[in-house]
Tab-separated table of C-alpha atoms and ligand atoms in Angstrom:
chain	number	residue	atom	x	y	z
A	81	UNK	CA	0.000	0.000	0.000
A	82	UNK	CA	1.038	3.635	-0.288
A	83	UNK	CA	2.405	4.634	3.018
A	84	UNK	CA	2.423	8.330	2.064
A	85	UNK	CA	-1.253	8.024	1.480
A	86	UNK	CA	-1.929	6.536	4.357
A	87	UNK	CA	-0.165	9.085	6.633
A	88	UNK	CA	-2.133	11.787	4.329
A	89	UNK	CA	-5.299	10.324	5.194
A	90	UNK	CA	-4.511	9.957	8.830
A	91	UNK	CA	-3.710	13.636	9.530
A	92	UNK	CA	-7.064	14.184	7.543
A	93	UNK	CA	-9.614	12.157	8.886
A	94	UNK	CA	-11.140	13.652	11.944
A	95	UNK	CA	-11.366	11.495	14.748
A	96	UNK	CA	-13.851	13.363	16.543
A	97	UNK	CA	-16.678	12.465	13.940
A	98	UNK	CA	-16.466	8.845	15.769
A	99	UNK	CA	-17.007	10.213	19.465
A	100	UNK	CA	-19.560	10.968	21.329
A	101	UNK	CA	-20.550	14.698	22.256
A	102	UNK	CA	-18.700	14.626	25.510
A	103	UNK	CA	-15.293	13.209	24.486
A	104	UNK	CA	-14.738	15.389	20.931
A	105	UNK	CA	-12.718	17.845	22.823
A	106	UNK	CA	-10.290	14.733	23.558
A	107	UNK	CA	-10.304	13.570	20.026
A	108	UNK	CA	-6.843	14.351	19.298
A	109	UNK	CA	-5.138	12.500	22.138
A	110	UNK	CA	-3.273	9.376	21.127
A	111	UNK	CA	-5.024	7.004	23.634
A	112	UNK	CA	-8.574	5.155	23.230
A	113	UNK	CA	-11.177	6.344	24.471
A	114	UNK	CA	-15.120	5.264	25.584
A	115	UNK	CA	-17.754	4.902	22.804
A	116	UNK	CA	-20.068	3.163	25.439
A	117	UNK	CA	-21.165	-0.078	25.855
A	118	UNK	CA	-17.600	-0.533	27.918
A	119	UNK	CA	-15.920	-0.486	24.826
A	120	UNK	CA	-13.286	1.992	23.314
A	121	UNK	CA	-12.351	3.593	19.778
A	122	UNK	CA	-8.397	2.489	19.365
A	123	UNK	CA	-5.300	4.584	19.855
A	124	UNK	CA	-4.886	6.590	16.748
A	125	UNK	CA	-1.266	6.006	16.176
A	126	UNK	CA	-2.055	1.798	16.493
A	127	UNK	CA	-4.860	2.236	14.026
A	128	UNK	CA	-2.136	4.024	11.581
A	129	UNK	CA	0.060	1.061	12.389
A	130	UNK	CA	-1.967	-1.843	12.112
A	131	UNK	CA	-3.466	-0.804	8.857
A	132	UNK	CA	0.437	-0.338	7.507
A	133	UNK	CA	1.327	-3.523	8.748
A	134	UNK	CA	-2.378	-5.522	6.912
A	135	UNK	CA	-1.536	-3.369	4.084
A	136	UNK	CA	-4.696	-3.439	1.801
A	137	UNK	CA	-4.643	-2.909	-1.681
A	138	UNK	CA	-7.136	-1.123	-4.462
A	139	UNK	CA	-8.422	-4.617	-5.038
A	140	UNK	CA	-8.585	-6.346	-1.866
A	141	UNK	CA	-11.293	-7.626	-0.024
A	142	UNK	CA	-11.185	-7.483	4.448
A	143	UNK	CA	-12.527	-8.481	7.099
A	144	UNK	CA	-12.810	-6.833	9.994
A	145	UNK	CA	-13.578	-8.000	13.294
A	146	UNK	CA	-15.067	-5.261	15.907
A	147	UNK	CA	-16.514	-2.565	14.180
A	148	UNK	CA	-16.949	-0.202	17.330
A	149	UNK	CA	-16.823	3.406	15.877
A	150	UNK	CA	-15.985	2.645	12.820
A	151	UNK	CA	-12.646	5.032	12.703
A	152	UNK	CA	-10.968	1.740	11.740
A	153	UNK	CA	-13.040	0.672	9.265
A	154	UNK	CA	-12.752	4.245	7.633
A	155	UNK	CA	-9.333	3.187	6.862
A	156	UNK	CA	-10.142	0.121	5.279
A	157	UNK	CA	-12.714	1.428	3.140
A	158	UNK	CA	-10.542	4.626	2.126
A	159	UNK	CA	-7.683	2.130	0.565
A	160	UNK	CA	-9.310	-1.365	-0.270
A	161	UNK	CA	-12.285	-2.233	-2.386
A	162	UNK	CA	-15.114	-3.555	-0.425
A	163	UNK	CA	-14.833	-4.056	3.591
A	164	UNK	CA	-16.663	-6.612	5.257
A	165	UNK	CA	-16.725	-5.399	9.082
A	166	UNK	CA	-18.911	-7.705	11.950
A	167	UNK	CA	-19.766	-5.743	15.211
A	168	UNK	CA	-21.772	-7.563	18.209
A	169	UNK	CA	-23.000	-4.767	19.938
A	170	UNK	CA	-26.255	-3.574	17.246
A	171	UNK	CA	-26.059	-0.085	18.532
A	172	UNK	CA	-22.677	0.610	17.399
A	173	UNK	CA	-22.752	-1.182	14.573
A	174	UNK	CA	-25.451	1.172	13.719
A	175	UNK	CA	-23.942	4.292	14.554
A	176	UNK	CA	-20.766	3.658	12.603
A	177	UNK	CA	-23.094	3.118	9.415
A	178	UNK	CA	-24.769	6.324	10.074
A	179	UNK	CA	-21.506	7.965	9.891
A	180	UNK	CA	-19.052	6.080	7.538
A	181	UNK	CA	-22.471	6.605	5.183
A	182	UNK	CA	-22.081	10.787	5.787
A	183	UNK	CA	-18.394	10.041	4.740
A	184	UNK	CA	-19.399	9.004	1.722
A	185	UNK	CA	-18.352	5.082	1.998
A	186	UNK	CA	-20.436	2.887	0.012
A	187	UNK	CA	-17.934	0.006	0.077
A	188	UNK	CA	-18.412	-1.545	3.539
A	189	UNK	CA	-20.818	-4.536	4.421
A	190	UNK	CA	-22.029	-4.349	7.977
A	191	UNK	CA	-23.098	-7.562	9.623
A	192	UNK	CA	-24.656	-7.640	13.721
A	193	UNK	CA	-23.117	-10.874	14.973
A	194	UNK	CA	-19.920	-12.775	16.703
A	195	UNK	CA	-17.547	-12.134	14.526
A	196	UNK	CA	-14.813	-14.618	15.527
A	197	UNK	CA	-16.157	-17.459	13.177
A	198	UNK	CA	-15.864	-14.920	10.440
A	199	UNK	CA	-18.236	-14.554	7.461
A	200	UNK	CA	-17.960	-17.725	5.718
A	201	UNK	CA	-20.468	-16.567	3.008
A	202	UNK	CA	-18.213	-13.996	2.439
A	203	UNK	CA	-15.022	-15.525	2.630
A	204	UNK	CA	-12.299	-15.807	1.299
A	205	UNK	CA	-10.406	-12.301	2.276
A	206	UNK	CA	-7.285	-10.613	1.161
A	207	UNK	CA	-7.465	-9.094	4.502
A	208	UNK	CA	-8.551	-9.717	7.921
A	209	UNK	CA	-8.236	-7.466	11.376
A	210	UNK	CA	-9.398	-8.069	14.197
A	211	UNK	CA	-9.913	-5.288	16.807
A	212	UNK	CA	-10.554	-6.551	19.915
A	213	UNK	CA	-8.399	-8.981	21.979
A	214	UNK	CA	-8.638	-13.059	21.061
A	215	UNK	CA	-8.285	-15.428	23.915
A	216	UNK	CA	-6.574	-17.577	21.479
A	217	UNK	CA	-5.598	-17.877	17.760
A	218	UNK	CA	-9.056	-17.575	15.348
A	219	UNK	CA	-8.778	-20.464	13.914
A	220	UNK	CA	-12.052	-20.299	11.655
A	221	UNK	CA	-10.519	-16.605	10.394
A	222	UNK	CA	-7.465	-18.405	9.048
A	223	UNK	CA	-9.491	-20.731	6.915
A	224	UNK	CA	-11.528	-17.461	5.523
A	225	UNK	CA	-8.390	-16.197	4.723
A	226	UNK	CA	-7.490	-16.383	1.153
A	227	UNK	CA	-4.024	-17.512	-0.200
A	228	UNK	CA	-1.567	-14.131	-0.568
A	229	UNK	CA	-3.384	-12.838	2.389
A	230	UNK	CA	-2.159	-11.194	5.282
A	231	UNK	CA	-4.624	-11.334	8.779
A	232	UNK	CA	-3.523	-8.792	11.968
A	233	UNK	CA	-4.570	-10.094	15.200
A	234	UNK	CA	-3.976	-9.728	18.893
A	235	UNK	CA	-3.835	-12.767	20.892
A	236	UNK	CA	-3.806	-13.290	24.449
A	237	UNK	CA	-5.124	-12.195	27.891
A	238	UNK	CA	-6.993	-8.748	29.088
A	239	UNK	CA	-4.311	-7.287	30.695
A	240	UNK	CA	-2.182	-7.490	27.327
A	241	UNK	CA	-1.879	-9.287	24.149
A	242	UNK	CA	0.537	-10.074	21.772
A	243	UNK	CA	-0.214	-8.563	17.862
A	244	UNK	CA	0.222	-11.508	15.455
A	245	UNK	CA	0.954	-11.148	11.619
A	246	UNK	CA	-0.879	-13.941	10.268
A	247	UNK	CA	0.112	-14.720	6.634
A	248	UNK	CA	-1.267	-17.426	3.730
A	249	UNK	CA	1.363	-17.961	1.171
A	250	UNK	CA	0.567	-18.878	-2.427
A	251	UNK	CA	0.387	-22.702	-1.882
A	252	UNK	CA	-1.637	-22.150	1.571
A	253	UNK	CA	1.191	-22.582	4.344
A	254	UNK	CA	0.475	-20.641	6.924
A	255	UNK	CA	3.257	-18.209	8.675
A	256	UNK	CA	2.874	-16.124	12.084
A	257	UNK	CA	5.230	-13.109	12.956
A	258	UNK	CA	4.785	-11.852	16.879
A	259	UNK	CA	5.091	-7.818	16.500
A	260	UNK	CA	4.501	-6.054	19.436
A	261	UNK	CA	2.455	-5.975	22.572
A	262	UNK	CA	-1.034	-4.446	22.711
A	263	UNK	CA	-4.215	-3.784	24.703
A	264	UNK	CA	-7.346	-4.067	23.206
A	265	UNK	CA	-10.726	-4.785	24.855
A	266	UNK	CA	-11.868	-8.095	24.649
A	267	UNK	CA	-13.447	-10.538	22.478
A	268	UNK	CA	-16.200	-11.906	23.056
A	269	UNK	CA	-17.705	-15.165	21.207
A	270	UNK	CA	-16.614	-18.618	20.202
A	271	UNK	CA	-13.071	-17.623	20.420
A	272	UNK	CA	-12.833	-14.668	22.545
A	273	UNK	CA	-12.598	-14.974	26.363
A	274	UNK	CA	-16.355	-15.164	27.795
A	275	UNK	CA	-17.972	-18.017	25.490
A	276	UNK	CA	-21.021	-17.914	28.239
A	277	UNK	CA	-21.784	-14.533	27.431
A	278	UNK	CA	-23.303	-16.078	23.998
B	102	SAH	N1	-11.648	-0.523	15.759
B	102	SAH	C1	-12.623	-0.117	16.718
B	102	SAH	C2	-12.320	-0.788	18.039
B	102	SAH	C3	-13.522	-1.074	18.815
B	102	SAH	S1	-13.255	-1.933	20.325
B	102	SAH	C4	-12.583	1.391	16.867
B	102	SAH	O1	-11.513	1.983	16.655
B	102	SAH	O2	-13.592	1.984	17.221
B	102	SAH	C5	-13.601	-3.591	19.868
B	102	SAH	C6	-14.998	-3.863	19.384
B	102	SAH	O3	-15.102	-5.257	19.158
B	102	SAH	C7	-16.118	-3.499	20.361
B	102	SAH	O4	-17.015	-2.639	19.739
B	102	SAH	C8	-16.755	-4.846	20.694
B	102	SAH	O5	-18.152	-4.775	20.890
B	102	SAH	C9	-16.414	-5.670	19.466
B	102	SAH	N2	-16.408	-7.123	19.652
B	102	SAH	C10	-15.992	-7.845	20.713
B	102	SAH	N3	-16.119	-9.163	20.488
B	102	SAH	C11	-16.646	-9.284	19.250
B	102	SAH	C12	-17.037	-10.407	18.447
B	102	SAH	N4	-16.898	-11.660	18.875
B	102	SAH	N5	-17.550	-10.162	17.218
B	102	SAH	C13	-17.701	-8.892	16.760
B	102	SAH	N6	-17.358	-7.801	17.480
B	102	SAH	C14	-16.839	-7.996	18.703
């Protein structure tokens, strides 16, 4: 992907479209930050680098896992050709249609449901991200992912997880980089930590 671009569209995309009336002010601070329900929008500068390191291209399609706000998302639409993005929460699903809509966005697929089994209608992807914290590896989102493709996803326990680089080489072998340490909010669902929350 263009990096360049990417950093363009970063300094132009204004968080504070994806926050609530009483956080807007904060919008600018590189930390997340409540969209209710107990869950956050991500830390700005991760979202920057986790899209860099997926790296979409014009023609790919992705998956994303935990919709939330739907300031990630924007940045999968922006530089890939159709986004596929599951949220479990209805509410904010909703909300981040309203507004990646107003954006202008008409290449984004928004499905209400656990997204850790993926969308197997859907699948395969070029991409897949997953934005809240895995209890273990997803392994139903490795079979969705398509061969060439590249999956970002952070594995491990609340407190902090480690941010796997999941890639599918030409002939289907699969390869797994560790990156860097992380803390997203958890996920919930067939993989995530609380199955009996289902
Ligand atoms: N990228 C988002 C991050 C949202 S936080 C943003 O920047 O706004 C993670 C989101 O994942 C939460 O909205 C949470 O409800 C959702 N989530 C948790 N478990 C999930 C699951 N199994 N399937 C789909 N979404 C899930």
């Amino acid at each position: 992907m263009n990096e360049q671009a990417l950093k363009k569209f970063f300094e132009k995309l204004e968080r504070k479209i994806f926050l609530s009336n009483s956080y807007k002010e904060y919008a600018h601070i590189d930390s997340p930050l409540p969209i209710g329900y107990e869950q956050t929008i991500s830390q700005p500068s991760l979202v920057l680098e986790m899209t860099r390191i997926l790296s979409p291209e014009k023609e790919s399609k992705v998956l994303e896992i935990g919709t939330g706000s739907g300031y990630q998302t924007a940045f999968l639409a922006e530089f890939s050709a159709k986004v596929h993005t599951i949220e479990v929460i209805e509410e904010l699903s909703k909300q981040a249609k309203e507004k990646l809509s107003k954006l202008g966005y008409s290449n984004i697929f928004y499905k209400v449901s656990d997204g850790s089994s993926g969308w197997e209608e859907e699948a395969p992807f070029d991409r897949i991200i997953v934005t809240a914290a895995a209890g273990e590896k997803p392994k139903e989102l490795i079979k969705q992912l398509n061969v060439n493709g590249r999956m970002v996803v952070p594995v491990g326990p609340q407190i902090a997880q480690d941010l796997l680089l999941i890639t599918k080489d030409e002939k289907g072998k699969i390869k797994e980089e560790k990156l860097m340490k992380v803390r997203f909010v958890e996920m919930v669902g067939t993989y995530g930590w609380e199955t009996n929350r289902f």
